Short mmCIF file of C-alpha atoms and ligand atoms in Angstrom, two decimals:
data_model
loop_
_atom_site.label_atom_id
_atom_site.label_comp_id
_atom_site.label_asym_id
_atom_site.label_seq_id
_atom_site.Cartn_x
_atom_site.Cartn_y
_atom_site.Cartn_z
CA MET A 228 -55.10 327.10 182.55
CA LYS A 229 -54.91 327.48 178.79
CA PHE A 230 -54.88 324.32 176.69
CA ASN A 231 -54.20 323.63 173.04
CA LYS A 232 -56.84 325.35 170.95
CA VAL A 233 -57.87 322.12 169.21
CA LEU A 234 -59.08 320.69 172.52
CA GLU A 235 -62.03 323.08 172.42
CA SER A 236 -63.50 321.35 169.37
CA LEU A 237 -62.94 317.84 170.67
CA VAL A 238 -65.59 315.55 172.09
CA ASN A 239 -65.09 312.23 173.81
CA TYR A 240 -66.01 309.01 172.06
CA GLU A 241 -69.26 307.74 173.51
CA ALA A 242 -68.21 304.24 174.48
CA GLY A 243 -70.72 301.48 175.04
CA LYS A 244 -72.05 301.52 178.60
CA PRO A 245 -70.26 298.96 180.76
CA ILE A 246 -72.12 296.26 182.66
CA GLU A 247 -70.75 297.71 185.92
CA LEU A 248 -72.69 300.93 185.33
CA VAL A 249 -76.01 299.13 185.01
CA VAL A 250 -75.21 297.21 188.19
CA ARG A 251 -74.49 300.47 190.06
CA GLU A 252 -77.33 302.58 188.70
CA HIS A 253 -80.15 300.08 188.43
CA GLY A 254 -79.24 297.61 191.16
CA ILE A 255 -79.30 294.65 188.80
CA GLU A 256 -76.89 291.81 189.44
CA ALA A 257 -74.03 291.57 186.96
CA LYS A 258 -75.04 288.07 185.92
CA ASP A 259 -78.45 289.37 184.86
CA VAL A 260 -77.09 292.16 182.66
CA ILE A 261 -76.53 291.58 178.98
CA LYS A 262 -74.41 293.91 176.92
CA ILE A 263 -75.10 293.75 173.23
CA ALA A 264 -73.84 297.22 172.49
CA SER A 265 -70.18 297.18 171.50
CA ASN A 266 -70.03 294.48 168.82
CA GLU A 267 -67.98 292.15 170.95
CA ASN A 268 -68.09 288.43 170.24
CA PRO A 269 -70.93 287.05 172.43
CA TYR A 270 -69.21 283.64 172.47
CA GLY A 271 -66.11 285.15 174.05
CA CYS A 272 -62.81 284.13 172.52
CA SER A 273 -61.20 280.85 171.59
CA PRO A 274 -60.70 278.61 174.66
CA LYS A 275 -57.18 278.09 173.37
CA VAL A 276 -56.49 281.77 173.97
CA VAL A 277 -57.75 281.58 177.55
CA LYS A 278 -55.59 278.56 178.20
CA ALA A 279 -52.47 280.16 176.73
CA ILE A 280 -52.98 283.32 178.79
CA GLN A 281 -53.45 281.31 181.98
CA ASN A 282 -50.27 279.39 181.26
CA GLU A 283 -48.26 282.49 180.48
CA ALA A 284 -49.72 284.91 183.01
CA PHE A 285 -46.40 284.98 184.87
CA LYS A 286 -44.84 286.70 181.85
CA MET A 287 -46.64 289.92 182.67
CA SER A 288 -43.59 291.12 184.57
CA LEU A 289 -41.65 291.24 181.32
CA TYR A 290 -41.86 293.93 178.68
CA PRO A 291 -43.26 292.57 175.42
CA ASP A 292 -41.15 291.85 172.34
CA ASP A 293 -41.25 295.32 170.85
CA SER A 294 -40.57 294.01 167.36
CA MET A 295 -43.77 291.93 167.74
CA TYR A 296 -42.02 289.40 165.57
CA GLU A 297 -44.27 286.42 166.14
CA LEU A 298 -47.59 288.22 165.67
CA LYS A 299 -46.37 290.02 162.57
CA GLU A 300 -45.08 286.77 161.10
CA ALA A 301 -48.43 285.10 161.77
CA LEU A 302 -50.37 287.96 160.18
CA ALA A 303 -47.95 288.10 157.26
CA GLU A 304 -48.54 284.44 156.60
CA LYS A 305 -52.30 284.74 156.96
CA TYR A 306 -52.47 287.54 154.41
CA GLY A 307 -49.55 286.61 152.14
CA VAL A 308 -47.66 289.83 152.81
CA GLU A 309 -44.36 290.57 154.54
CA SER A 310 -43.73 291.61 158.13
CA GLU A 311 -42.58 295.00 156.87
CA ASN A 312 -46.10 295.56 155.54
CA ILE A 313 -47.57 295.36 159.04
CA ILE A 314 -47.92 297.67 162.03
CA ILE A 315 -49.55 296.57 165.29
CA GLY A 316 -51.65 299.01 167.28
CA SER A 317 -53.33 299.08 170.65
CA GLY A 318 -56.54 298.29 168.84
CA SER A 319 -56.87 299.32 165.20
CA ASP A 320 -58.02 302.56 166.75
CA GLN A 321 -54.41 303.43 167.33
CA VAL A 322 -53.54 302.79 163.69
CA ILE A 323 -56.35 305.19 162.72
CA GLU A 324 -54.70 307.75 164.97
CA PHE A 325 -51.26 307.14 163.40
CA SER A 326 -52.69 307.40 159.89
CA LEU A 327 -54.21 310.77 160.62
CA PHE A 328 -51.21 312.10 162.45
CA ALA A 329 -48.99 311.07 159.54
CA LYS A 330 -50.98 313.00 156.92
CA ALA A 331 -53.61 315.38 158.26
CA ASN A 332 -52.86 318.95 159.35
CA PRO A 333 -54.60 322.35 159.60
CA SER A 334 -53.98 323.14 155.94
CA ASN A 335 -55.57 320.03 154.43
CA LYS A 336 -58.75 317.93 154.68
CA ILE A 337 -59.98 314.44 155.34
CA LEU A 338 -63.03 312.79 153.78
CA VAL A 339 -65.46 310.42 155.50
CA ALA A 340 -69.05 309.19 155.13
CA LYS A 341 -71.55 311.24 157.12
CA THR A 342 -72.36 308.40 159.50
CA THR A 343 -69.39 306.18 160.14
CA PHE A 344 -66.96 305.20 162.88
CA ALA A 345 -66.68 308.26 165.14
CA MET A 346 -62.96 307.94 165.79
CA TYR A 347 -62.02 309.14 162.28
CA GLU A 348 -63.47 312.52 163.13
CA ILE A 349 -62.29 312.59 166.73
CA TYR A 350 -58.67 311.80 165.87
CA GLY A 351 -58.97 313.99 162.78
CA LYS A 352 -59.93 317.02 164.82
CA ARG A 353 -56.86 316.59 166.99
CA THR A 354 -54.69 317.33 163.97
CA GLY A 355 -56.58 320.54 163.23
CA THR A 356 -57.56 319.25 159.78
CA THR A 357 -60.91 319.99 158.10
CA ILE A 358 -63.40 317.12 157.96
CA LEU A 359 -65.51 316.69 154.84
CA LYS A 360 -68.57 314.46 154.98
CA THR A 361 -70.90 313.06 152.37
CA PRO A 362 -74.53 314.28 152.38
CA SER A 363 -75.84 310.68 152.65
CA HIS A 364 -75.45 308.76 155.88
CA GLY A 365 -73.68 305.67 154.58
CA HIS A 366 -70.94 305.25 151.96
CA ASN A 367 -72.02 306.66 148.63
CA ILE A 368 -69.26 306.30 146.02
CA GLN A 369 -70.64 309.02 143.75
CA GLU A 370 -70.76 311.53 146.59
CA LEU A 371 -67.29 310.60 147.85
CA SER A 372 -65.96 310.93 144.33
CA ASP A 373 -67.62 314.32 143.72
CA ILE A 374 -66.35 315.76 146.99
CA TYR A 375 -62.87 314.44 146.27
CA LYS A 376 -62.81 316.02 142.81
CA ASN A 377 -63.85 319.38 144.20
CA ASN A 378 -61.27 319.35 146.99
CA LYS A 379 -57.77 318.71 145.75
CA ASP A 380 -56.28 318.97 149.25
CA VAL A 381 -57.82 315.79 150.70
CA ALA A 382 -55.02 314.05 152.59
CA VAL A 383 -56.86 311.03 154.00
CA ILE A 384 -60.05 309.19 153.02
CA PHE A 385 -61.68 306.64 155.33
CA LEU A 386 -63.82 303.82 153.98
CA CYS A 387 -65.38 301.63 156.63
CA LEU A 388 -66.15 298.31 154.92
CA PRO A 389 -68.57 297.25 156.27
CA ASN A 390 -69.63 300.40 158.02
CA ASN A 391 -70.07 300.84 161.75
CA PRO A 392 -72.70 301.90 162.97
CA LEU A 393 -74.96 301.30 159.95
CA GLY A 394 -73.86 297.83 158.81
CA GLU A 395 -73.91 298.47 155.05
CA CYS A 396 -70.95 297.59 152.84
CA LEU A 397 -69.69 298.68 149.44
CA ASP A 398 -68.79 296.06 146.84
CA LYS A 399 -65.09 295.51 146.29
CA ASP A 400 -65.39 296.37 142.59
CA ASP A 401 -66.91 299.76 143.41
CA VAL A 402 -64.19 300.43 145.95
CA PHE A 403 -61.44 299.56 143.47
CA GLY A 404 -63.11 301.73 140.80
CA PHE A 405 -63.13 304.64 143.23
CA LEU A 406 -59.51 304.08 144.25
CA LYS A 407 -58.42 304.44 140.60
CA GLU A 408 -59.49 308.09 140.73
CA ILE A 409 -57.50 308.89 143.87
CA SER A 410 -54.11 310.58 143.73
CA ASP A 411 -51.00 308.76 144.95
CA ASP A 412 -50.56 311.33 147.68
CA THR A 413 -53.96 310.75 149.29
CA LEU A 414 -53.89 308.02 151.91
CA VAL A 415 -56.99 305.81 151.77
CA VAL A 416 -57.72 303.89 154.95
CA ILE A 417 -59.86 300.79 154.45
CA ASP A 418 -61.23 299.88 157.86
CA GLY A 419 -61.92 296.15 157.81
CA ALA A 420 -62.98 295.77 161.45
CA TYR A 421 -65.94 293.60 160.30
CA GLN A 422 -64.47 292.15 157.10
CA GLU A 423 -64.58 288.62 158.54
CA PHE A 424 -68.36 288.92 158.66
CA ALA A 425 -68.89 290.71 155.36
CA SER A 426 -66.64 288.42 153.31
CA PHE A 427 -68.44 285.40 154.75
CA LYS A 428 -71.89 286.73 153.87
CA ASP A 429 -71.05 288.01 150.39
CA LYS A 430 -67.84 287.39 148.42
CA ASN A 431 -68.40 290.65 146.51
CA LYS A 432 -67.63 292.55 149.71
CA LYS A 433 -64.31 290.84 150.39
CA ILE A 434 -61.27 293.09 150.38
CA ASP A 435 -58.04 291.12 150.21
CA PRO A 436 -55.35 293.26 151.89
CA LYS A 437 -52.57 291.92 149.68
CA GLU A 438 -54.43 292.64 146.46
CA LEU A 439 -55.47 296.02 147.82
CA ILE A 440 -52.02 297.29 148.73
CA ASN A 441 -50.36 295.77 145.65
CA THR A 442 -52.87 297.49 143.38
CA PHE A 443 -52.99 300.78 145.27
CA ALA A 444 -49.82 301.70 147.13
CA ASN A 445 -51.59 304.65 148.76
CA THR A 446 -53.93 302.45 150.81
CA ILE A 447 -53.76 300.90 154.26
CA TYR A 448 -56.01 298.07 155.42
CA LEU A 449 -57.00 297.91 159.09
CA GLY A 450 -57.94 294.76 160.96
CA THR A 451 -58.75 294.14 164.60
CA PHE A 452 -58.89 291.32 167.13
CA SER A 453 -61.71 293.07 169.02
CA LYS A 454 -64.70 291.90 167.01
CA ALA A 455 -64.81 288.41 165.40
CA TYR A 456 -61.77 287.25 167.40
CA GLY A 457 -63.40 288.24 170.68
CA LEU A 458 -60.40 290.05 172.18
CA GLY A 459 -61.79 293.55 172.73
CA GLY A 460 -60.32 293.66 176.21
CA MET A 461 -56.84 292.88 174.95
CA ARG A 462 -56.57 295.87 172.59
CA VAL A 463 -54.87 294.51 169.49
CA GLY A 464 -55.32 295.73 165.94
CA TYR A 465 -53.15 296.07 162.87
CA GLY A 466 -52.53 297.98 159.69
CA ILE A 467 -51.34 296.44 156.43
CA GLY A 468 -49.83 298.75 153.87
CA ASP A 469 -47.00 299.55 151.54
CA LYS A 470 -43.65 299.33 153.34
CA GLU A 471 -43.09 303.06 152.95
CA ILE A 472 -46.37 303.90 154.69
CA ILE A 473 -45.77 301.38 157.47
CA LYS A 474 -42.28 302.70 158.05
CA SER A 475 -43.65 306.22 158.50
CA LEU A 476 -46.42 305.11 160.85
CA HIS A 477 -43.89 303.24 162.96
CA LYS A 478 -42.28 306.56 163.85
CA LEU A 479 -45.48 307.45 165.72
CA ARG A 480 -45.72 304.23 167.68
CA SER A 481 -44.63 304.33 171.31
CA PRO A 482 -42.47 301.43 172.41
CA PHE A 483 -44.39 298.51 173.93
CA ASN A 484 -47.79 299.77 172.76
CA ILE A 485 -49.17 296.22 173.14
CA THR A 486 -48.88 294.19 176.30
CA THR A 487 -47.05 290.87 176.50
CA LEU A 488 -50.30 289.00 177.14
CA SER A 489 -52.18 290.81 174.39
CA LEU A 490 -49.56 289.72 171.90
CA LYS A 491 -49.86 286.16 173.10
CA ALA A 492 -53.65 286.26 172.89
CA ALA A 493 -53.61 287.52 169.31
CA ILE A 494 -51.07 284.92 168.21
CA GLU A 495 -53.14 282.10 169.72
CA ALA A 496 -56.41 283.50 168.36
CA LEU A 497 -55.05 283.33 164.81
CA LYS A 498 -54.47 279.60 165.25
CA ASP A 499 -58.13 278.84 165.93
CA GLU A 500 -59.92 279.62 162.68
CA GLU A 501 -62.65 277.11 163.60
CA PHE A 502 -63.76 279.28 166.50
CA ILE A 503 -64.05 282.33 164.25
CA LYS A 504 -65.93 280.38 161.61
CA SER A 505 -68.48 279.02 164.07
CA SER A 506 -68.98 282.47 165.67
CA ILE A 507 -69.69 283.94 162.25
CA VAL A 508 -72.09 281.16 161.24
CA SER A 509 -74.04 281.61 164.49
CA ASN A 510 -74.01 285.38 164.01
CA PHE A 511 -75.83 285.21 160.70
CA GLU A 512 -78.23 282.51 161.89
CA GLU A 513 -79.25 284.78 164.75
CA MET A 514 -79.27 287.85 162.50
CA VAL A 515 -82.18 286.39 160.52
CA LYS A 516 -84.24 286.43 163.73
CA TYR A 517 -83.47 290.14 164.16
CA GLU A 518 -84.71 290.79 160.63
CA GLU A 519 -87.90 288.84 161.26
CA PHE A 520 -88.41 290.57 164.59
CA ALA A 521 -88.06 293.98 162.93
CA LYS A 522 -90.60 293.05 160.27
CA LYS A 523 -93.02 291.85 162.93
CA LEU A 524 -92.78 295.20 164.73
CA ASP A 525 -92.77 297.15 161.46
CA ILE A 526 -89.31 298.56 162.14
CA GLU A 527 -87.08 299.51 159.23
CA PHE A 528 -83.63 297.91 159.45
CA ILE A 529 -80.45 298.20 157.43
CA PRO A 530 -79.34 294.86 155.91
CA SER A 531 -76.12 294.17 157.78
CA TYR A 532 -72.77 292.66 156.81
CA THR A 533 -71.50 292.76 160.39
CA ASN A 534 -72.25 291.37 163.86
CA PHE A 535 -74.79 294.06 164.64
CA ILE A 536 -78.02 295.38 163.17
CA THR A 537 -79.34 298.91 163.03
CA TYR A 538 -83.04 299.54 163.59
CA LYS A 539 -84.57 302.84 162.49
CA VAL A 540 -87.14 302.90 165.26
CA LYS A 541 -90.35 304.91 165.32
CA LYS A 542 -90.34 305.47 169.09
CA ASP A 543 -87.68 307.72 170.62
CA SER A 544 -84.41 305.77 170.53
CA SER A 545 -83.24 307.29 173.84
CA PHE A 546 -86.43 306.12 175.52
CA ILE A 547 -85.98 302.60 174.19
CA CYS A 548 -82.35 302.40 175.32
CA GLU A 549 -83.16 303.77 178.77
CA GLU A 550 -86.03 301.34 179.30
CA LEU A 551 -83.94 298.39 178.14
CA MET A 552 -81.15 299.44 180.47
CA LYS A 553 -83.52 299.52 183.43
CA ARG A 554 -84.26 295.90 182.60
CA GLY A 555 -80.59 294.97 182.35
CA ILE A 556 -80.07 295.10 178.59
CA ILE A 557 -77.49 297.41 177.07
CA ILE A 558 -77.75 298.33 173.38
CA ARG A 559 -76.37 301.33 171.50
CA ASN A 560 -78.34 304.52 170.94
CA LEU A 561 -77.46 306.31 167.68
CA LYS A 562 -78.93 309.68 168.73
CA SER A 563 -75.45 311.18 168.90
CA TYR A 564 -75.08 310.37 165.19
CA GLY A 565 -78.19 312.39 164.47
CA LEU A 566 -80.30 309.29 163.89
CA ASN A 567 -83.36 308.05 165.71
CA ALA A 568 -82.00 304.55 165.56
CA VAL A 569 -80.47 301.85 167.72
CA ARG A 570 -77.61 299.50 167.01
CA ILE A 571 -77.86 296.05 168.52
CA THR A 572 -74.99 293.58 168.60
CA ILE A 573 -76.14 290.09 167.62
CA GLY A 574 -75.80 288.11 170.84
CA THR A 575 -76.16 284.45 171.74
CA LYS A 576 -79.54 282.78 171.23
CA GLU A 577 -80.41 283.28 174.93
CA GLN A 578 -79.43 286.95 174.87
CA ASN A 579 -81.35 287.61 171.68
CA ASP A 580 -84.48 285.87 172.89
CA ARG A 581 -84.47 287.97 176.02
CA LEU A 582 -83.93 291.15 174.00
CA PHE A 583 -86.87 290.32 171.68
CA LYS A 584 -89.21 289.82 174.59
CA VAL A 585 -88.27 292.95 176.51
CA PHE A 586 -87.92 295.11 173.39
CA GLU A 587 -91.39 294.14 172.20
CA ASP A 588 -92.92 295.04 175.57
CA ILE A 589 -91.28 298.46 175.52
CA TYR A 590 -91.97 299.11 171.84
CA ARG A 591 -95.63 298.17 171.93
CA GLY A 592 -96.22 299.47 175.46
C1 LIG B 1298 -64.32 298.31 166.76
C2 LIG B 1298 -63.86 299.09 165.58
C3 LIG B 1298 -62.51 299.44 165.39
C4 LIG B 1298 -61.39 299.22 166.27
O1 LIG B 1298 -61.48 298.59 167.39
P1 LIG B 1298 -60.19 298.33 168.28
O2 LIG B 1298 -60.78 297.68 169.45
O3 LIG B 1298 -59.55 299.65 168.55
O4 LIG B 1298 -59.30 297.45 167.46
C5 LIG B 1298 -62.18 300.12 164.25
N1 LIG B 1298 -63.07 300.44 163.34
C6 LIG B 1298 -64.35 300.13 163.49
C7 LIG B 1298 -65.29 300.51 162.43
C8 LIG B 1298 -64.80 299.45 164.61
O5 LIG B 1298 -66.09 299.19 164.75
#
């Protein structure tokens, strides 16, 4: 059978290995497996969310409110924007997809950092567009700016702030300086999947969506409930942008792209800011231990503004990940990004302590 030509250049996203796989392949009991690979919240989600979902489970027989009125109102209030500035996606992943589909095509280009969230490229390729990347791994404003100036047909630029999988983050002032040089017809996607963490650690990294879209009408800010909010399994994300952009993206959204219970979960999660705050505080307390551990083992790490840390290891990263997996610990190998590095999600104290012990054995062994 012949398929669309673009399929030939597509690869699948390498998702974090599920706990079930380690159970099947290594015969370890599920309760003894720890997954610190996909930047989920190790403390779960707000207990208020769990309670609300239990109470409303019977509503799963009903289609969700397709206008997503309540969630949009809650987000609009949180960010000081209007409902018409918001689109809800099945994860912010889906809003990335919409953004590309709305602008990218075989006769133009998109611009990304060399090592950044893989979905920009994967969804980009589906449109047949050309993907331009900076020479440096992370976000380098000068390089992004130079490439942009030399390619007038750039339709979409992605800035991942802070950046997954490296953890670094540009300062807001540098981002705004860069945005001043960008034409009104280039859509700039600011992926704020880890903004809750970055803005807590350093105010200079904070991107306020309202200020962003009011200053630059060609931008869209993406947020997600999968990371700090601990709702990865519910698949809810959002885009905040100028009403004209949001209206166009809405044309690409299938009806009922979020489930009834996912909507409920997100609405409840927004009400429990205390839970988010305490997760973030614990995250950075535990992060310090990861920095100390790296220094002890003489491993170079990237200072992180997220809930994960990237180690540039000296042993083969695939070997390390395999050995950890055999012992029931799942972390993320960055080999597929062309780096001999591993990305570890900051877990709970117990998870981290176990990782340190096993990692040290493997690394020194
Ligand atoms: C996790 C993540 C997302 C989106 O996650 P969803 O679960 O689809 O909301 C987007 N961007 C980055 C950089 C991420 O790490």
